[in-house]
mmCIF file of C-alpha atoms in Angstrom:
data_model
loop_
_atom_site.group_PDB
_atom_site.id
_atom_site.type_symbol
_atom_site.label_atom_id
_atom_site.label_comp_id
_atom_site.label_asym_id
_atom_site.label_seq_id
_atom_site.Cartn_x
_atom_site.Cartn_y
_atom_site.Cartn_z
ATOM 1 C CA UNK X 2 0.000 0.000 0.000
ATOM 2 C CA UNK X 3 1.331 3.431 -0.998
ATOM 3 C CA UNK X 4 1.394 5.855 1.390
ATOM 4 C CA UNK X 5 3.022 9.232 1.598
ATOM 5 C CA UNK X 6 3.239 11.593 4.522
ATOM 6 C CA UNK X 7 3.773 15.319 4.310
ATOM 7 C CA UNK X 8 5.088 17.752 7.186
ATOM 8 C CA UNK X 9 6.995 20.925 7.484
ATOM 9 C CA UNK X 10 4.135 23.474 6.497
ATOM 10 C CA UNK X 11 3.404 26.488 8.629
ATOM 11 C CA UNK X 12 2.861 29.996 8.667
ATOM 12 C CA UNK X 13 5.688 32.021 7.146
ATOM 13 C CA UNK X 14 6.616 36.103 6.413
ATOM 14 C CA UNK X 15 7.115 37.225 3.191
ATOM 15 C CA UNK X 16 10.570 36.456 2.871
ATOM 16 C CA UNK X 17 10.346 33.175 4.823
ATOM 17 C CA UNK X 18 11.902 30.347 4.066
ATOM 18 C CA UNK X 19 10.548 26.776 4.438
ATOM 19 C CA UNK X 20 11.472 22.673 3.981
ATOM 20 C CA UNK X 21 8.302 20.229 3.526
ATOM 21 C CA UNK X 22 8.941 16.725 4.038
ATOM 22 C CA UNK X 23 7.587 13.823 1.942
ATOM 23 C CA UNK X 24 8.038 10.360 3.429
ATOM 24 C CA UNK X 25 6.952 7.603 1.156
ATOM 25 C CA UNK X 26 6.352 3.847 1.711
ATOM 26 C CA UNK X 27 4.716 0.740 -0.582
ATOM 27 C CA UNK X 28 7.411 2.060 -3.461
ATOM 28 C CA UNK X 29 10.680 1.539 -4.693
ATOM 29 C CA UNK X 30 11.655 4.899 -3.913
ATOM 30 C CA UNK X 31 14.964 4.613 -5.537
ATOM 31 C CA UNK X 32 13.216 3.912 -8.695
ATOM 32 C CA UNK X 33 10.536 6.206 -8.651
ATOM 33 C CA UNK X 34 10.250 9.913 -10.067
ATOM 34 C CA UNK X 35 8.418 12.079 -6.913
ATOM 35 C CA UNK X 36 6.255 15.135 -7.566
ATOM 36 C CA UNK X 37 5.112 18.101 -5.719
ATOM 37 C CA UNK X 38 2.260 19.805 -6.030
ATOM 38 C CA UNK X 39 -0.117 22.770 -4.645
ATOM 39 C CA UNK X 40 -3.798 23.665 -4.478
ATOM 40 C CA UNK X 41 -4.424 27.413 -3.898
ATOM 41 C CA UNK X 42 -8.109 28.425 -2.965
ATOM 42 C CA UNK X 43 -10.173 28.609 -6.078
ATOM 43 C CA UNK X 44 -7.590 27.768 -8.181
ATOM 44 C CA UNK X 45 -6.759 24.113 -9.904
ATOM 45 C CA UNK X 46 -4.077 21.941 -8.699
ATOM 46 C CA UNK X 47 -0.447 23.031 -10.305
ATOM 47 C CA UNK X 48 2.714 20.786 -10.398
ATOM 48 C CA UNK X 49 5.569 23.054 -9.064
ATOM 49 C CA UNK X 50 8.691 20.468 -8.645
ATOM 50 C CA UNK X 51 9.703 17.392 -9.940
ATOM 51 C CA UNK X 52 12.452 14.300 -9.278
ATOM 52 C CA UNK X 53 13.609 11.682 -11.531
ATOM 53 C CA UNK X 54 14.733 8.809 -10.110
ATOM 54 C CA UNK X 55 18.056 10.296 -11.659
ATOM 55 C CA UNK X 56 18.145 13.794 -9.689
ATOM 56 C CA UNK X 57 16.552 15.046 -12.492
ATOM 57 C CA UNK X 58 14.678 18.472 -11.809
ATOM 58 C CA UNK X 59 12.072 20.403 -13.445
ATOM 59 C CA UNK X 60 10.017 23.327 -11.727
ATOM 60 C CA UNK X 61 7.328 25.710 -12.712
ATOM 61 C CA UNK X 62 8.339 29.078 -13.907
ATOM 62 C CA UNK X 63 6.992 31.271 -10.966
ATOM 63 C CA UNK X 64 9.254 29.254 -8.321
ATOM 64 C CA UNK X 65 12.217 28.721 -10.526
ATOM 65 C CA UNK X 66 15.589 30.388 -8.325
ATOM 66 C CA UNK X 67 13.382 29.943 -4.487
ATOM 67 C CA UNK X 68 12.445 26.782 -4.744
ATOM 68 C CA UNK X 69 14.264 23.138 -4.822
ATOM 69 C CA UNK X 70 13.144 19.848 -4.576
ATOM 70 C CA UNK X 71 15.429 17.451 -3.271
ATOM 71 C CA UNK X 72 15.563 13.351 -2.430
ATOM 72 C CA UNK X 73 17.234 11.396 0.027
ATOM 73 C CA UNK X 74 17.219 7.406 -0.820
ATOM 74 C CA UNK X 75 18.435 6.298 2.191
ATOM 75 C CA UNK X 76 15.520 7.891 3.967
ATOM 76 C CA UNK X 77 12.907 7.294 1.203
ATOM 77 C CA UNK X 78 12.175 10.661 1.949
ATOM 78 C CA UNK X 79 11.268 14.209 -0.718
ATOM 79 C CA UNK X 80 11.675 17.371 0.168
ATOM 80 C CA UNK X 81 11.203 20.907 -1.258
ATOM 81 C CA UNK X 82 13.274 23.843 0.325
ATOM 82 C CA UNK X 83 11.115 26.915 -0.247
ATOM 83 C CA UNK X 84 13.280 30.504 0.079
ATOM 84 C CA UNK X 85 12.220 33.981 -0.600
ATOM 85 C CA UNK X 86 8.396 32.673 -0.110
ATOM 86 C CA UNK X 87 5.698 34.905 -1.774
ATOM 87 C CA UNK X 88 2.278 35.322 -0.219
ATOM 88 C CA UNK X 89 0.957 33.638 -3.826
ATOM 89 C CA UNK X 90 3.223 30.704 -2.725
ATOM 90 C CA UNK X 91 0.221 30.406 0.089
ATOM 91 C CA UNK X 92 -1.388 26.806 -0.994
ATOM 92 C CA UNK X 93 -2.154 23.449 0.348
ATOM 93 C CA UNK X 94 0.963 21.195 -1.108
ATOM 94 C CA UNK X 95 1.007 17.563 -2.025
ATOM 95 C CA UNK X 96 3.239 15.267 -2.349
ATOM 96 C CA UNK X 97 2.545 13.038 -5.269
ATOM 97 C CA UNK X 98 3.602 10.128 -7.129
ATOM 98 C CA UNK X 99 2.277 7.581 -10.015
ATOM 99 C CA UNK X 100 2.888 3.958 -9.718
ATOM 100 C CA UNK X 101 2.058 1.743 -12.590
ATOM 101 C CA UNK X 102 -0.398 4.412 -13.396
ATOM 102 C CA UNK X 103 -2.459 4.944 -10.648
ATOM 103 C CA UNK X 104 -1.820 8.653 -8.790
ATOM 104 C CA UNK X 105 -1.058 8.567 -4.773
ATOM 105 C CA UNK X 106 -1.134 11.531 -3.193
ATOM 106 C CA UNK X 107 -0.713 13.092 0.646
ATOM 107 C CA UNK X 108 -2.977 14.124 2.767
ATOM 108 C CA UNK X 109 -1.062 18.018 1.661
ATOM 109 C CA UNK X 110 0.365 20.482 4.154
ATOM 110 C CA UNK X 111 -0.420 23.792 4.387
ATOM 111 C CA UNK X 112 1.888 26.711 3.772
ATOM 112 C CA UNK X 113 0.431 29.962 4.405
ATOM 113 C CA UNK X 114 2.840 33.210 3.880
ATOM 114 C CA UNK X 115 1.242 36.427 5.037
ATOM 115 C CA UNK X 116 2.489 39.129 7.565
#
């Protein structure tokens, strides 16, 4: 059974920096490409990092240079360090993967930035 656990959300200043945590079990994490994404109120859910099993990145364009998604094998763990947080960065996130194409997701975090 895949499960994956998120933590590290909070409320943040402008400015503020972040680390969510994504710990996944019931996959061959080594193997496995490991997505984050984030639900804003109103808006549609939006992919904002990406890992290949190969340390491959890819980000959207409005976190590109604050944000990076990271992976740690050893601990089957995901993260995403978020710097220079925006209050548009304020969003449930999710930590997400596909395996043999069914989508798991977390139960999401919440980041708020505001002053």
């Amino acid at each position: 059974q895949v499960q994956l656990v998120e933590s590290g959300g909070g409320l943040v200043q402008p400015g503020g920096s972040l680390r969510l945590s994504c710990a996944a079990s019931g996959i061959i994490f080594r193997l496995t490409t490991m997505d984050w994404y984030r639900q804003a109120p109103g808006k549609q859910r939006e992919l904002v990092a990406k890992i290949t099993r190969g340390g491959s990145t890819n980000y959207v364009d409005s976190v590109k240079g604050r944000f990076t998604i990271s992976r740690d094998n050893a601990k089957n763990t995901v993260y995403l360090q978020m710097n220079s947080l925006k209050p548009e960065d304020t969003a449930v996130y999710h930590c997400h993967v596909n395996k043999l194409g069914a989508d798991y997701w977390g139960q999401g975090t919440q980041v708020t930035v505001s002053s």
